[in-house]
PDB file of C-alpha atoms in Angstrom:
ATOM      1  CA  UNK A  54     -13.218 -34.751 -44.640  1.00 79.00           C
ATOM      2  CA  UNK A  55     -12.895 -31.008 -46.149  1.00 77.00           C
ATOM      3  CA  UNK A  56     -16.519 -30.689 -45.363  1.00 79.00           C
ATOM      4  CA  UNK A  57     -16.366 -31.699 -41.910  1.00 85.00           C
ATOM      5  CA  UNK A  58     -13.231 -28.993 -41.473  1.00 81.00           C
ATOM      6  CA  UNK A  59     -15.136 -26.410 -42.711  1.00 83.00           C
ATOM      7  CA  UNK A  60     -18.226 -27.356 -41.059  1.00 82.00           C
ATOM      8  CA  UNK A  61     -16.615 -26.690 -37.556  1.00 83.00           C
ATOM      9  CA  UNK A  62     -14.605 -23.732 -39.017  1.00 83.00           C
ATOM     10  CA  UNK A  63     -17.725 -22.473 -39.114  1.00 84.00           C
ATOM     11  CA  UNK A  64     -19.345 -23.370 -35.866  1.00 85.00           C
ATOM     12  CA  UNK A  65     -16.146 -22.054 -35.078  1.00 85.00           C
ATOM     13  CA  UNK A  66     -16.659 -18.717 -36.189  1.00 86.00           C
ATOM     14  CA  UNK A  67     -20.156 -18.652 -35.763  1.00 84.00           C
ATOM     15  CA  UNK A  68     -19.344 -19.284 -31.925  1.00 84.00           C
ATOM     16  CA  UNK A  69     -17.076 -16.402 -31.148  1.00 82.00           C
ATOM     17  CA  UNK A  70     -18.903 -14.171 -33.323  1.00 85.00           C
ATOM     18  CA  UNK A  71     -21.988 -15.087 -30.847  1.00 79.00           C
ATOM     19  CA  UNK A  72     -19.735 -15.132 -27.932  1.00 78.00           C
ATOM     20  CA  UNK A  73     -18.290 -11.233 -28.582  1.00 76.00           C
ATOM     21  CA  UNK A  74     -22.074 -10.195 -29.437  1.00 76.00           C
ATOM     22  CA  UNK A  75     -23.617 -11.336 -26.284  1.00 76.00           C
ATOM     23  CA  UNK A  76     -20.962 -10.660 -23.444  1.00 77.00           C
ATOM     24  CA  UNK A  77     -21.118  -7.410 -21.657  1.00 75.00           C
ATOM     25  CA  UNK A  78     -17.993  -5.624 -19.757  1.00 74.00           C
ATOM     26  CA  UNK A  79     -18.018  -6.131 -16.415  1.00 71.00           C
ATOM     27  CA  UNK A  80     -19.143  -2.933 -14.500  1.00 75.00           C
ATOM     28  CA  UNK A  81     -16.704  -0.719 -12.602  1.00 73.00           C
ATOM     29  CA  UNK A  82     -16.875  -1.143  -9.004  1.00 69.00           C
ATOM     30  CA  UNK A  83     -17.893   1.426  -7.188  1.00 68.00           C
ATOM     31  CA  UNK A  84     -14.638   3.007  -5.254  1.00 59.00           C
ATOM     32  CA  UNK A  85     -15.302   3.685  -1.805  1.00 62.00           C
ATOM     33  CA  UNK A  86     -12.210   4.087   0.647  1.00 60.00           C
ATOM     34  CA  UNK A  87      -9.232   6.604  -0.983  1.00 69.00           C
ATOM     35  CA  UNK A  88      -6.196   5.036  -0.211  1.00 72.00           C
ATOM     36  CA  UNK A  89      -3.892   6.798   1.599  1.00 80.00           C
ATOM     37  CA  UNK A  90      -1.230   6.873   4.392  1.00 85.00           C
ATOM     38  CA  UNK A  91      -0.314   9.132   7.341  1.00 88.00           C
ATOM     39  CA  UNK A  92       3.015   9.891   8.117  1.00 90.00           C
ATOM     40  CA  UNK A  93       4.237  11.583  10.931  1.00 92.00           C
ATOM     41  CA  UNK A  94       7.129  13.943  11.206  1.00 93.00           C
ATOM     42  CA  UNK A  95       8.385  14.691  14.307  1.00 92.00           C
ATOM     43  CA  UNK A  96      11.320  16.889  13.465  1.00 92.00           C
ATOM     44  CA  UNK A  97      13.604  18.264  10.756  1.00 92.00           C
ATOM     45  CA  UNK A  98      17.010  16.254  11.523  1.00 93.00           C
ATOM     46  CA  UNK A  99      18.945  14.750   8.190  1.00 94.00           C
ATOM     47  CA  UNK A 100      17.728  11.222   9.355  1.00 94.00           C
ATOM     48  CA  UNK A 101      14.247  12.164   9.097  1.00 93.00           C
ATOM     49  CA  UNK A 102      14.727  13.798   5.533  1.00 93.00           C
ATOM     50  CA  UNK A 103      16.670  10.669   4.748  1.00 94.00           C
ATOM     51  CA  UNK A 104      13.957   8.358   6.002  1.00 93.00           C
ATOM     52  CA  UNK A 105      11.316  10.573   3.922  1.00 92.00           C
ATOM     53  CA  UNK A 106      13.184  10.286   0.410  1.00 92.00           C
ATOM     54  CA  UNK A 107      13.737   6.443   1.514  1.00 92.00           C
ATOM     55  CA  UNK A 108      10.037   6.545   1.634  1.00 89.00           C
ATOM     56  CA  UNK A 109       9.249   8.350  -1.304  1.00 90.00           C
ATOM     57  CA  UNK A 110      11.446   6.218  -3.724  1.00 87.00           C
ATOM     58  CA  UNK A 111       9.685   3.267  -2.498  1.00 86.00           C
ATOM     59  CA  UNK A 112       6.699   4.579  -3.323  1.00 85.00           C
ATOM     60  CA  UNK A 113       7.337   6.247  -6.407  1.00 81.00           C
ATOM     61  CA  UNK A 114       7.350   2.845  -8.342  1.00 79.00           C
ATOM     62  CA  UNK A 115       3.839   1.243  -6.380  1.00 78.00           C
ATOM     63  CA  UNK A 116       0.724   1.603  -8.621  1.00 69.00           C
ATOM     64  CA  UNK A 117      -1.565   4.580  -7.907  1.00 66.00           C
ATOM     65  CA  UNK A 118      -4.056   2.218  -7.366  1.00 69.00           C
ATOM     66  CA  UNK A 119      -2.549   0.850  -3.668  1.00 76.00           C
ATOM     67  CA  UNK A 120      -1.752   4.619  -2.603  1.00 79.00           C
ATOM     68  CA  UNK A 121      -2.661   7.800  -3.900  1.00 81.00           C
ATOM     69  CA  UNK A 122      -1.675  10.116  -1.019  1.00 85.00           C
ATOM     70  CA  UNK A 123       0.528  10.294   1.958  1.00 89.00           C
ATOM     71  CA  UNK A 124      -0.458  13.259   4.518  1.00 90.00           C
ATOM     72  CA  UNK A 125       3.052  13.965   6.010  1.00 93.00           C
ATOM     73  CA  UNK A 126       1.813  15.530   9.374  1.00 93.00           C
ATOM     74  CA  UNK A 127       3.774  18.011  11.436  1.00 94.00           C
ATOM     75  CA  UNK A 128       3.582  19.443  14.759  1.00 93.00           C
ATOM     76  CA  UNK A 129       2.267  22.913  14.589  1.00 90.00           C
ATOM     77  CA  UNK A 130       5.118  24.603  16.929  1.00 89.00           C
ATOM     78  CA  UNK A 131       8.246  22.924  14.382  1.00 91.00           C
ATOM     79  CA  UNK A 132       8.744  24.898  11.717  1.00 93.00           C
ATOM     80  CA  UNK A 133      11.627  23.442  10.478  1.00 94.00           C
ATOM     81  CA  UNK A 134       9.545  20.338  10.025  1.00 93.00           C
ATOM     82  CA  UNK A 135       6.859  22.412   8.660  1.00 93.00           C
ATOM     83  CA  UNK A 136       9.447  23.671   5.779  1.00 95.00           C
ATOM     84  CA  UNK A 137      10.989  20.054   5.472  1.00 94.00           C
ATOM     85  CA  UNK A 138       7.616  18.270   4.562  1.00 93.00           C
ATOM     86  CA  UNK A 139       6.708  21.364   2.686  1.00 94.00           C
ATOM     87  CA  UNK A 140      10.412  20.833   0.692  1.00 94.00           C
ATOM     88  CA  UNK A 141       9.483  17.251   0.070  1.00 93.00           C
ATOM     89  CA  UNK A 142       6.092  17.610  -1.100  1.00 92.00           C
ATOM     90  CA  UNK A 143       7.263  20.044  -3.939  1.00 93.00           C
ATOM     91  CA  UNK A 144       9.691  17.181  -5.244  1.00 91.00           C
ATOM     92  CA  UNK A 145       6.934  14.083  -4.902  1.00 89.00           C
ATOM     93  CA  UNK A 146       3.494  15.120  -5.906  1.00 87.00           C
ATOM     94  CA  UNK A 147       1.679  12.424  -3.370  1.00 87.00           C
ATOM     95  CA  UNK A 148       3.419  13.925  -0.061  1.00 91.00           C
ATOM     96  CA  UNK A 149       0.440  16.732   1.170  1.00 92.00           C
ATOM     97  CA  UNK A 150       1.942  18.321   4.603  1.00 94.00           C
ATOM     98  CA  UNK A 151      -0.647  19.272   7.156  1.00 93.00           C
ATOM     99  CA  UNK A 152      -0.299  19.950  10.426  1.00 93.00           C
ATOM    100  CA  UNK A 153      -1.885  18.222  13.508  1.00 91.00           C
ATOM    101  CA  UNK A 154      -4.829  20.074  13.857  1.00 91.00           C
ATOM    102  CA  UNK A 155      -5.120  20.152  10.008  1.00 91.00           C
ATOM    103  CA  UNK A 156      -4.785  16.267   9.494  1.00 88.00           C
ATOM    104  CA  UNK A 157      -7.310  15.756  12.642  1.00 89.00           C
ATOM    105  CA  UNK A 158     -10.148  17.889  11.019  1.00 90.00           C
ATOM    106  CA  UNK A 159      -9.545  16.058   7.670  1.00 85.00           C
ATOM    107  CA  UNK A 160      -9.268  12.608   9.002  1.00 81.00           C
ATOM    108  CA  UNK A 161     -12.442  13.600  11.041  1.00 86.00           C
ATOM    109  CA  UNK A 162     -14.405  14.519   8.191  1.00 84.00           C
ATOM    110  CA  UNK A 163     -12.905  11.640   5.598  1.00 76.00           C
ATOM    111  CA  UNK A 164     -14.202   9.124   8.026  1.00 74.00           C
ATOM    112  CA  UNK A 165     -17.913  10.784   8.404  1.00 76.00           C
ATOM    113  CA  UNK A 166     -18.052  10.196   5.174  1.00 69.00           C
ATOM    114  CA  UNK A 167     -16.733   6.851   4.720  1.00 62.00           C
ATOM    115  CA  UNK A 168     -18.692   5.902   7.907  1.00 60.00           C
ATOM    116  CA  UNK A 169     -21.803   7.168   7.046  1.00 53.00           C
TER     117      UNK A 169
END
């Protein structure tokens, strides 16, 4: 009986020790699209600030991993929204303001890539 115990004790051992040697970590996938959002700001009214820190707590808490960035795009004749999203991107570090012709040229080039 004590011999049979220790007998598969040891196969046992003998079985994870093999097991541990002879797996292999899985590789990391290669990471092809960036995740991010675009966000549109039309103006600089207090709903639109409101809706923007609404926004920003809810993504505050969401894992890197599902969004990294969130291009808050302007028109280019609004300055006032200009300074808002510029306001907002100081206090959350994934807001980036760009303007229209900005966010086209970017999107533009992002997609070449991802394309092609």
């Amino acid at each position: 009986m004590l011999f049979t115990v220790l007998l598969f004790l040891l196969l046992l051992a003998g079985s994870l020790t093999a097991a541990a040697f002879f797996s292999r970590s899985l590789p990391e996938p290669e990471r092809k699209l960036l995740p991010f959002a675009v966000l549109p700001v039309p103006d600089a009214l207090p709903s639109t600030k409101a809706f923007l820190e609404f926004y920003a707590s809810q993504i505050a808490w969401m894992d890197s991993e599902i969004l990294t960035t969130v291009l808050l795009i302007y028109p280019e004749n609004a300055p006032q929204a200009e300074q808002l999203c510029i306001e907002i991107s100081r206090q959350y570090d994934f807001f980036t303001p760009v303007c229209l012709s900005q966010a086209q040229e970017l999107l533009a080039n992002r997609l070449k890539k991802e394309i092609f």
